[in-house]
Short mmCIF file of C-alpha atoms in Angstrom, two decimals:
data_model
loop_
_atom_site.label_atom_id
_atom_site.label_comp_id
_atom_site.label_asym_id
_atom_site.label_seq_id
_atom_site.Cartn_x
_atom_site.Cartn_y
_atom_site.Cartn_z
CA UNK A 4 -27.43 -6.40 55.12
CA UNK A 5 -30.06 -7.65 52.44
CA UNK A 6 -27.64 -6.09 49.78
CA UNK A 7 -24.71 -7.65 51.23
CA UNK A 8 -26.52 -11.06 51.06
CA UNK A 9 -27.53 -10.72 47.48
CA UNK A 10 -23.80 -10.34 46.75
CA UNK A 11 -22.46 -12.89 49.09
CA UNK A 12 -25.00 -15.70 48.55
CA UNK A 13 -24.41 -16.23 44.63
CA UNK A 14 -20.67 -15.86 45.17
CA UNK A 15 -20.52 -18.63 47.86
CA UNK A 16 -22.82 -20.65 45.46
CA UNK A 17 -20.41 -20.26 42.54
CA UNK A 18 -17.49 -20.82 44.62
CA UNK A 19 -18.84 -24.23 45.76
CA UNK A 20 -19.91 -25.27 42.14
CA UNK A 21 -16.33 -24.61 41.24
CA UNK A 22 -14.80 -26.54 44.09
CA UNK A 23 -17.09 -29.44 43.31
CA UNK A 24 -16.09 -29.24 39.76
CA UNK A 25 -12.51 -29.10 41.11
CA UNK A 26 -12.82 -32.08 43.08
CA UNK A 27 -14.58 -34.14 40.50
CA UNK A 28 -11.76 -33.52 37.89
CA UNK A 29 -9.14 -34.44 40.30
CA UNK A 30 -10.88 -37.90 40.90
CA UNK A 31 -10.87 -38.64 37.37
CA UNK A 32 -7.76 -36.99 36.25
CA UNK A 33 -5.54 -37.19 39.33
CA UNK A 34 -4.41 -34.34 41.62
CA UNK A 35 -1.68 -33.23 39.32
CA UNK A 36 -4.05 -33.43 36.52
CA UNK A 37 -6.95 -31.84 38.38
CA UNK A 38 -4.76 -28.87 39.17
CA UNK A 39 -3.74 -28.47 35.67
CA UNK A 40 -7.35 -28.83 33.89
CA UNK A 41 -9.41 -27.07 36.97
CA UNK A 42 -7.54 -25.85 40.06
CA UNK A 43 -9.92 -25.12 43.02
CA UNK A 44 -10.44 -22.00 44.63
CA UNK A 45 -8.32 -22.56 47.38
CA UNK A 46 -5.20 -23.01 45.11
CA UNK A 47 -5.98 -19.97 42.81
CA UNK A 48 -6.46 -17.86 46.18
CA UNK A 49 -2.90 -19.09 47.43
CA UNK A 50 -1.21 -18.37 43.94
CA UNK A 51 -3.20 -14.86 43.98
CA UNK A 52 -1.79 -13.90 47.58
CA UNK A 53 1.68 -14.85 46.25
CA UNK A 54 1.20 -12.77 43.32
CA UNK A 55 0.05 -9.79 45.26
CA UNK A 56 3.12 -9.79 47.25
CA UNK A 57 5.25 -9.24 44.43
CA UNK A 58 6.41 -5.74 42.92
CA UNK A 59 5.85 -7.26 39.41
CA UNK A 60 2.31 -7.85 39.86
CA UNK A 61 1.59 -4.14 40.75
CA UNK A 62 3.66 -3.11 37.78
CA UNK A 63 1.42 -5.15 35.63
CA UNK A 64 -1.71 -4.54 37.02
CA UNK A 65 -1.04 -0.48 37.05
CA UNK A 66 0.21 -0.76 33.15
CA UNK A 67 -2.64 -2.46 32.00
CA UNK A 68 -5.07 -0.58 34.00
CA UNK A 69 -3.58 2.93 32.43
CA UNK A 70 -4.01 1.41 28.83
CA UNK A 71 -7.49 0.26 29.35
CA UNK A 72 -8.26 3.56 30.92
CA UNK A 73 -6.62 5.54 27.99
CA UNK A 74 -8.35 3.58 25.51
CA UNK A 75 -11.68 3.59 27.20
CA UNK A 76 -11.33 7.46 27.30
CA UNK A 77 -10.33 7.72 23.51
CA UNK A 78 -13.30 5.55 22.85
CA UNK A 79 -15.94 7.34 24.68
CA UNK A 80 -14.80 10.72 23.60
CA UNK A 81 -14.57 9.56 19.61
CA UNK A 82 -17.70 7.75 20.19
CA UNK A 83 -19.65 10.89 21.52
CA UNK A 84 -18.28 13.45 18.94
CA UNK A 85 -19.20 10.91 15.96
CA UNK A 86 -22.66 10.08 17.52
CA UNK A 87 -23.09 13.99 17.90
CA UNK A 88 -21.89 14.24 14.19
CA UNK A 89 -23.78 11.84 12.87
CA UNK A 90 -27.13 12.89 14.07
CA UNK A 91 -26.50 16.42 13.18
CA UNK A 92 -25.45 15.84 9.37
CA UNK A 93 -27.15 13.11 7.48
CA UNK A 94 -24.21 12.88 5.05
CA UNK A 95 -21.76 12.37 7.96
CA UNK A 96 -24.11 9.37 9.12
CA UNK A 97 -24.00 8.01 5.61
CA UNK A 98 -20.32 8.32 5.39
CA UNK A 99 -19.44 6.91 8.86
CA UNK A 100 -22.01 4.17 9.60
CA UNK A 101 -20.52 1.77 7.23
CA UNK A 102 -16.86 2.07 8.92
CA UNK A 103 -18.46 1.49 12.29
CA UNK A 104 -20.22 -1.30 11.45
CA UNK A 105 -17.12 -3.03 10.07
CA UNK A 106 -15.18 -2.12 12.94
CA UNK A 107 -18.28 -3.68 15.28
CA UNK A 108 -18.35 -6.97 13.10
CA UNK A 109 -14.54 -7.42 12.23
CA UNK A 110 -12.74 -10.32 14.40
CA UNK A 111 -10.62 -8.38 17.24
CA UNK A 112 -7.41 -10.59 16.32
CA UNK A 113 -7.55 -8.92 12.81
CA UNK A 114 -7.37 -5.40 14.32
CA UNK A 115 -4.89 -6.32 16.84
CA UNK A 116 -2.29 -7.76 14.23
CA UNK A 117 -3.06 -4.76 12.06
CA UNK A 118 -2.60 -2.22 14.47
CA UNK A 119 0.61 -3.80 15.71
CA UNK A 120 2.13 -3.15 12.47
CA UNK A 121 1.43 0.59 12.61
CA UNK A 122 2.21 1.57 16.45
CA UNK A 123 4.48 0.38 19.18
CA UNK A 124 3.38 -2.94 21.06
CA UNK A 125 2.94 -0.91 24.25
CA UNK A 126 0.01 1.33 22.31
CA UNK A 127 -1.93 -1.26 20.80
CA UNK A 128 -3.77 -2.45 23.67
CA UNK A 129 -5.13 1.18 24.23
CA UNK A 130 -5.86 1.60 20.42
CA UNK A 131 -7.88 -1.95 20.27
CA UNK A 132 -9.80 -1.05 23.50
CA UNK A 133 -10.95 2.57 21.91
CA UNK A 134 -11.62 0.57 18.53
CA UNK A 135 -13.92 -1.69 20.27
CA UNK A 136 -15.43 0.86 22.62
CA UNK A 137 -16.28 3.55 19.93
CA UNK A 138 -18.92 1.56 18.22
CA UNK A 139 -20.87 0.82 21.55
CA UNK A 140 -20.60 4.33 22.65
CA UNK A 141 -21.67 5.57 19.31
CA UNK A 142 -24.75 3.44 18.91
CA UNK A 143 -25.71 4.05 22.09
CA UNK A 144 -25.47 7.88 21.86
CA UNK A 145 -26.86 8.22 18.65
CA UNK A 146 -30.09 6.42 19.49
CA UNK A 147 -30.50 8.63 22.74
CA UNK A 148 -29.92 11.80 20.70
CA UNK A 149 -32.31 10.72 18.14
CA UNK A 150 -35.06 9.76 20.92
CA UNK A 151 -34.63 12.86 22.89
CA UNK A 152 -38.10 14.02 23.50
CA UNK A 153 -39.12 16.46 20.83
CA UNK A 154 -41.66 18.19 22.93
CA UNK A 155 -38.72 19.39 25.26
CA UNK A 156 -36.77 20.44 21.94
CA UNK A 157 -39.96 22.44 20.93
CA UNK A 158 -40.19 23.92 24.21
CA UNK A 159 -36.46 24.94 24.07
CA UNK A 160 -37.16 26.64 20.61
CA UNK A 161 -40.38 28.40 21.62
CA UNK A 162 -38.57 29.56 25.15
CA UNK A 163 -35.62 30.80 22.84
CA UNK A 164 -32.90 28.58 24.38
CA UNK A 165 -29.21 29.04 23.29
CA UNK A 166 -27.57 26.04 21.83
CA UNK A 167 -25.70 25.58 25.04
CA UNK A 168 -28.82 25.58 27.16
CA UNK A 169 -30.30 22.85 24.70
CA UNK A 170 -26.95 20.57 25.13
CA UNK A 171 -26.82 21.15 29.00
CA UNK A 172 -30.39 21.15 29.92
CA UNK A 173 -31.96 18.86 27.28
CA UNK A 174 -29.43 16.63 25.61
CA UNK A 175 -27.22 15.48 28.25
CA UNK A 176 -29.48 14.65 31.05
CA UNK A 177 -31.61 12.89 28.15
CA UNK A 178 -28.51 10.92 27.29
CA UNK A 179 -27.51 10.18 30.68
CA UNK A 180 -29.32 6.54 30.87
CA UNK A 181 -28.07 5.75 27.01
CA UNK A 182 -24.46 7.02 28.21
CA UNK A 183 -24.68 4.67 31.34
CA UNK A 184 -25.80 1.66 29.54
CA UNK A 185 -23.21 2.11 26.79
CA UNK A 186 -20.43 2.82 29.63
CA UNK A 187 -20.86 -0.34 31.34
CA UNK A 188 -21.10 -2.54 28.12
CA UNK A 189 -17.90 -0.60 27.15
CA UNK A 190 -15.82 -0.97 30.31
CA UNK A 191 -16.14 -4.85 29.95
CA UNK A 192 -15.24 -4.61 26.45
CA UNK A 193 -12.10 -2.58 26.86
CA UNK A 194 -10.79 -4.81 29.47
CA UNK A 195 -11.61 -7.99 27.27
CA UNK A 196 -9.96 -6.60 23.98
CA UNK A 197 -7.19 -4.60 25.83
CA UNK A 198 -5.91 -7.63 27.64
CA UNK A 199 -6.44 -9.94 24.22
CA UNK A 200 -4.25 -7.44 22.47
CA UNK A 201 -1.61 -7.67 25.35
CA UNK A 202 -1.51 -11.49 25.01
CA UNK A 203 -1.07 -11.09 21.52
CA UNK A 204 1.68 -8.18 21.50
CA UNK A 205 3.44 -8.93 24.84
CA UNK A 206 4.37 -5.43 26.34
CA UNK A 207 6.95 -5.47 29.02
CA UNK A 208 4.72 -4.80 31.82
CA UNK A 209 1.02 -6.33 31.14
CA UNK A 210 -1.69 -8.50 32.48
CA UNK A 211 -1.78 -10.12 29.09
CA UNK A 212 1.80 -10.79 29.06
CA UNK A 213 1.74 -12.64 32.22
CA UNK A 214 -1.39 -14.43 31.15
CA UNK A 215 0.85 -15.71 27.90
CA UNK A 216 3.59 -16.89 30.18
CA UNK A 217 0.84 -18.91 32.28
CA UNK A 218 -0.05 -20.77 28.68
CA UNK A 219 3.73 -21.35 28.32
CA UNK A 220 4.61 -22.84 31.36
CA UNK A 221 1.12 -24.46 32.04
CA UNK A 222 0.55 -22.48 35.29
CA UNK A 223 -3.16 -22.78 35.02
CA UNK A 224 -3.84 -21.73 38.90
CA UNK A 225 -2.00 -18.42 37.73
CA UNK A 226 -4.13 -18.11 34.64
CA UNK A 227 -6.93 -18.40 36.77
CA UNK A 228 -5.50 -15.74 39.29
CA UNK A 229 -4.89 -13.09 36.54
CA UNK A 230 -8.21 -13.87 35.31
CA UNK A 231 -9.59 -12.92 38.75
CA UNK A 232 -7.69 -9.72 38.95
CA UNK A 233 -8.74 -8.52 35.42
CA UNK A 234 -12.54 -9.49 36.55
CA UNK A 235 -12.33 -7.40 39.73
CA UNK A 236 -10.47 -4.40 38.08
CA UNK A 237 -13.04 -4.27 35.38
CA UNK A 238 -15.90 -4.59 38.08
CA UNK A 239 -14.37 -1.96 40.28
CA UNK A 240 -13.74 0.37 37.25
CA UNK A 241 -17.42 -0.01 36.44
CA UNK A 242 -18.33 0.82 40.07
CA UNK A 243 -16.33 4.07 40.24
CA UNK A 244 -17.14 5.24 36.73
CA UNK A 245 -21.07 4.72 36.93
CA UNK A 246 -20.97 6.46 40.51
CA UNK A 247 -19.13 9.33 38.93
CA UNK A 248 -21.52 9.60 35.95
CA UNK A 249 -24.52 8.82 38.37
CA UNK A 250 -23.99 11.90 40.39
CA UNK A 251 -24.35 14.12 37.30
CA UNK A 252 -28.00 14.90 36.65
CA UNK A 253 -29.41 13.24 40.03
CA UNK A 254 -32.86 14.65 39.60
CA UNK A 255 -33.27 12.88 36.12
CA UNK A 256 -35.06 9.95 37.73
CA UNK A 257 -38.24 10.56 39.07
CA UNK B 3 -54.44 45.81 19.57
CA UNK B 4 -53.11 42.63 18.53
CA UNK B 5 -55.18 41.53 15.27
CA UNK B 6 -55.29 38.32 13.31
CA UNK B 7 -57.03 38.49 10.01
CA UNK B 8 -58.21 35.65 7.62
CA UNK B 9 -56.03 32.80 9.25
CA UNK B 10 -56.03 29.72 7.48
CA UNK B 11 -54.09 26.22 8.52
CA UNK B 12 -54.11 22.84 7.75
CA UNK B 13 -52.19 19.79 8.57
CA UNK B 14 -51.75 18.08 5.25
CA UNK B 15 -55.65 17.64 3.99
CA UNK B 16 -57.22 18.50 7.17
CA UNK B 17 -58.07 21.83 7.56
CA UNK B 18 -57.86 23.36 11.14
CA UNK B 19 -58.53 26.89 10.85
CA UNK B 20 -60.21 28.49 7.95
CA UNK B 21 -60.40 32.27 7.36
CA UNK B 22 -60.37 33.04 11.04
CA UNK B 23 -60.04 36.63 12.42
CA UNK B 24 -60.08 37.81 15.86
CA UNK B 25 -58.49 40.87 18.14
CA UNK B 26 -56.88 40.73 21.13
CA UNK B 27 -56.46 43.79 23.61
CA UNK B 28 -53.04 44.82 24.60
CA UNK B 29 -53.75 44.19 28.33
CA UNK B 30 -55.82 42.10 30.29
CA UNK B 31 -56.80 38.42 30.14
CA UNK B 32 -58.90 37.12 27.17
CA UNK B 33 -60.31 33.81 27.25
CA UNK B 34 -60.75 31.40 24.15
CA UNK B 35 -63.26 28.87 24.34
CA UNK B 36 -64.48 26.19 22.11
CA UNK B 37 -65.04 22.65 21.39
CA UNK B 38 -61.90 20.56 21.26
CA UNK B 39 -60.49 20.18 17.90
CA UNK B 40 -61.60 23.37 16.76
CA UNK B 41 -57.99 24.95 16.59
CA UNK B 42 -57.55 26.69 19.47
CA UNK B 43 -54.22 25.18 20.26
CA UNK B 44 -53.28 25.83 16.74
CA UNK B 45 -54.13 29.30 16.87
CA UNK B 46 -51.79 29.51 19.86
CA UNK B 47 -49.06 27.89 18.15
CA UNK B 48 -49.26 30.33 15.04
CA UNK B 49 -49.21 33.24 17.37
CA UNK B 50 -46.03 31.77 19.01
CA UNK B 51 -44.38 31.09 15.70
CA UNK B 52 -44.33 27.51 16.06
CA UNK B 53 -46.43 26.95 12.81
CA UNK B 54 -46.85 28.95 9.88
CA UNK B 55 -50.23 30.05 8.74
CA UNK B 56 -50.77 29.11 5.03
CA UNK B 57 -53.08 32.35 4.56
CA UNK B 58 -54.04 35.46 6.58
CA UNK B 59 -51.83 38.16 8.53
CA UNK B 60 -50.97 38.39 12.38
CA UNK B 61 -50.20 42.26 13.20
CA UNK B 62 -49.38 44.04 16.48
CA UNK B 63 -47.21 41.56 18.02
CA UNK B 64 -43.87 39.73 16.92
CA UNK B 65 -42.92 36.16 17.66
CA UNK B 66 -40.08 37.23 19.92
CA UNK B 67 -42.67 39.02 21.96
CA UNK B 68 -44.84 35.88 22.74
CA UNK B 69 -44.45 33.28 25.44
CA UNK B 70 -46.64 29.97 25.09
CA UNK B 71 -47.56 27.70 27.84
CA UNK B 72 -48.07 24.45 26.18
CA UNK B 73 -51.20 22.23 26.43
CA UNK B 74 -48.53 19.61 28.20
CA UNK B 75 -46.37 20.68 31.34
CA UNK B 76 -43.09 19.99 29.57
CA UNK B 77 -40.98 20.53 32.67
CA UNK B 78 -37.47 19.00 32.76
CA UNK B 79 -37.64 16.11 35.17
CA UNK B 80 -33.89 16.87 36.05
CA UNK B 81 -34.17 20.34 37.61
CA UNK B 82 -35.80 21.56 40.49
CA UNK B 83 -38.89 24.01 40.60
CA UNK B 84 -36.60 27.12 41.36
CA UNK B 85 -34.07 25.73 38.48
CA UNK B 86 -36.99 25.63 35.81
CA UNK B 87 -37.52 29.16 36.22
CA UNK B 88 -33.85 30.54 36.70
CA UNK B 89 -33.24 28.58 33.49
CA UNK B 90 -35.62 30.66 31.46
CA UNK B 91 -34.88 33.88 33.22
CA UNK B 92 -32.11 36.47 32.42
CA UNK B 93 -29.11 36.45 34.45
CA UNK B 94 -30.16 39.98 36.12
CA UNK B 95 -33.65 38.74 36.79
CA UNK B 96 -33.00 35.23 38.48
CA UNK B 97 -34.32 36.52 42.05
CA UNK B 98 -37.66 37.16 40.27
CA UNK B 99 -38.12 33.22 40.72
CA UNK B 100 -39.24 33.72 44.24
CA UNK B 101 -42.00 36.21 42.98
CA UNK B 102 -43.12 34.04 40.39
CA UNK B 103 -43.36 30.91 42.57
CA UNK B 104 -45.36 33.07 44.91
CA UNK B 105 -47.45 34.11 41.97
CA UNK B 106 -48.55 30.78 41.39
CA UNK B 107 -48.47 29.49 45.03
CA UNK B 108 -45.63 27.46 45.13
CA UNK B 109 -43.02 29.26 47.18
CA UNK B 110 -42.64 26.32 49.46
CA UNK B 111 -41.77 23.95 46.50
CA UNK B 112 -38.63 25.47 45.39
CA UNK B 113 -36.19 22.84 46.00
CA UNK B 114 -38.25 19.66 44.83
CA UNK B 115 -38.11 17.81 41.46
CA UNK B 116 -41.23 18.07 39.29
CA UNK B 117 -41.93 14.11 39.93
CA UNK B 118 -42.57 15.03 43.77
CA UNK B 119 -45.38 17.85 42.38
CA UNK B 120 -49.10 16.95 42.11
CA UNK B 121 -50.62 17.50 38.68
CA UNK B 122 -52.03 21.09 39.52
CA UNK B 123 -48.73 22.09 41.06
CA UNK B 124 -46.79 20.72 37.77
CA UNK B 125 -49.47 22.88 35.76
CA UNK B 126 -48.68 26.09 37.86
CA UNK B 127 -44.90 25.34 37.56
CA UNK B 128 -45.21 25.49 34.06
CA UNK B 129 -47.12 28.64 34.14
CA UNK B 130 -44.79 30.59 36.33
CA UNK B 131 -41.96 29.22 33.89
CA UNK B 132 -43.97 30.54 31.05
CA UNK B 133 -44.41 33.89 32.81
CA UNK B 134 -40.84 34.00 33.66
CA UNK B 135 -40.16 34.81 29.85
CA UNK B 136 -40.40 38.67 28.91
CA UNK B 137 -43.56 39.05 26.59
CA UNK B 138 -45.99 41.23 25.50
CA UNK B 139 -48.41 38.32 24.84
CA UNK B 140 -48.83 35.31 26.78
CA UNK B 141 -50.46 32.42 25.36
CA UNK B 142 -51.60 29.93 27.75
CA UNK B 143 -53.09 26.77 26.47
CA UNK B 144 -55.50 25.42 29.40
CA UNK B 145 -53.18 26.87 32.25
CA UNK B 146 -55.60 25.55 35.01
CA UNK B 147 -56.19 22.03 34.19
CA UNK B 148 -55.62 19.88 37.20
CA UNK B 149 -55.61 23.18 39.44
CA UNK B 150 -58.36 23.56 42.09
CA UNK B 151 -60.72 26.20 41.30
CA UNK B 152 -60.18 28.87 44.14
CA UNK B 153 -56.46 28.63 43.54
CA UNK B 154 -57.17 29.02 39.61
CA UNK B 155 -58.96 32.12 40.19
CA UNK B 156 -56.60 33.71 42.43
CA UNK B 157 -53.93 33.49 40.02
CA UNK B 158 -56.10 34.46 37.34
CA UNK B 159 -56.86 37.76 39.25
CA UNK B 160 -52.82 38.05 39.59
CA UNK B 161 -52.77 37.60 35.61
CA UNK B 162 -54.99 40.70 34.93
CA UNK B 163 -52.43 42.90 36.81
CA UNK B 164 -49.63 41.82 34.37
CA UNK B 165 -48.27 44.68 32.18
CA UNK B 166 -49.02 42.51 29.07
CA UNK B 167 -51.86 40.72 27.18
CA UNK B 168 -52.87 37.02 28.27
CA UNK B 169 -54.74 34.98 25.73
CA UNK B 170 -55.83 31.69 27.64
CA UNK B 171 -57.54 28.48 26.47
CA UNK B 172 -60.16 27.22 28.92
CA UNK B 173 -63.46 25.14 28.99
CA UNK B 174 -64.00 26.15 32.53
CA UNK B 175 -67.37 28.24 32.90
CA UNK B 176 -65.83 29.84 36.26
CA UNK B 177 -62.52 30.70 34.59
CA UNK B 178 -64.30 32.20 31.68
CA UNK B 179 -66.28 34.23 33.91
CA UNK B 180 -63.30 35.92 35.67
CA UNK B 181 -61.64 36.82 32.61
CA UNK B 182 -61.66 40.43 30.88
CA UNK B 183 -63.11 39.49 27.68
CA UNK B 184 -64.30 35.98 26.07
CA UNK B 185 -63.64 34.91 22.56
CA UNK B 186 -66.10 31.87 21.73
CA UNK B 187 -65.66 29.76 18.99
CA UNK B 188 -68.88 29.34 16.73
CA UNK B 189 -70.69 25.94 16.80
CA UNK B 190 -72.53 24.08 14.37
CA UNK B 191 -71.89 26.74 11.90
CA UNK B 192 -73.74 29.20 13.64
CA UNK B 193 -72.23 32.32 15.35
CA UNK B 194 -73.68 32.06 18.81
CA UNK B 195 -72.73 34.86 21.13
CA UNK B 196 -70.89 33.67 24.25
CA UNK B 197 -72.42 34.08 27.82
CA UNK B 198 -69.79 36.23 28.61
CA UNK B 199 -69.21 38.45 25.59
CA UNK B 200 -71.47 40.64 23.42
CA UNK B 201 -72.62 39.49 19.99
CA UNK B 202 -69.95 38.77 17.26
CA UNK B 203 -69.41 41.27 14.50
CA UNK B 204 -70.49 40.20 11.14
CA UNK B 205 -67.76 39.11 8.22
CA UNK B 206 -65.79 35.85 7.72
CA UNK B 207 -65.64 33.04 10.40
CA UNK B 208 -64.12 34.53 13.43
CA UNK B 209 -63.64 33.95 17.14
CA UNK B 210 -66.34 36.10 18.53
#
């Protein structure tokens, strides 16, 4: 009950702020102007309900979800492998670190336009999501590997653990908090960059393409509705993935 | 007989062991006593092959035949009490975990995580995990720190029955008095006989 209140109270508060802001804008810019600049939550909800009832909505949602998931998975796998290699071989670290730092700092729009030249427009969002996720996962896991308790690693050596046992019994549980933290940031990034790539590449079925259309026709309530859908999907994905990973190494938290 | 002759070891400039010699019987519990910082832990680490001596020799036991209990427990927080042992035991000896837990009087705690154990229980679990290794020489660094004395003595009596040699470090006089033999570190540069052992043999600096 208390937990539900912690979720509901801020939600009600911010919906209230939104509604008041929308009313104030309507008072200064007129009803039509207000709807154009800042539509209220009721209008957005109405548009959202209408959208949910259409098959095109679900096709766009599942297509984008698929791209983001593929990108996220590829970024996580690649980031994890690179983190392992950079910690295992110092020469690999010297070689790869600058590339990953460049990826982290470069504007996402540059990457989107560049990747659009190399692969089909349907694949760009997944590639971009993976590229944005990779540095986060790499950074977190590399730090986690370096901060693994050296006393436990010495124990493994003294007790003659096989490499497999060292990985499964020491490294993976030690990395769990670093991985969870990286995953949380990565999910948000994958959605942001994936949808941004869709807006620029305009795949046939995509949330980003629908957002682009709202800009063309000044359908601001629909823009809000699609944004709400993206946020909800991102939060839902974060919840399920964290729950899935959270089950692994349950006893890790004393 | 496991024999160390003229062991020398230093961490950088700081000399920890200088020309140290000692003999350890092939069976029974041998206690090692001495002031903090005199090199007892370093000696155990040399015997376990975790450090390499700069001088001297160790004979009568190979590194692979030793098992060390560290001064800190080093339990894996994400593994249950029983798993801590089965992780170390060979596949065909996994059932021994029950016997080992009973040896250290933790039979009822098999399913709990280390965070739920008291300090003394965690110490006994670390000891059981060390004993789960197949070894000829068990090197136990303060195995009974935080363990109540009657329980410690009961476990010590069980250790005497192992078909291997046990070298343990302790400061507790009552633990020392229950060991089969005691090697006492010289203090203030003089070779003082331990209250529990005969007088040292002459020669270079050594545990007596």
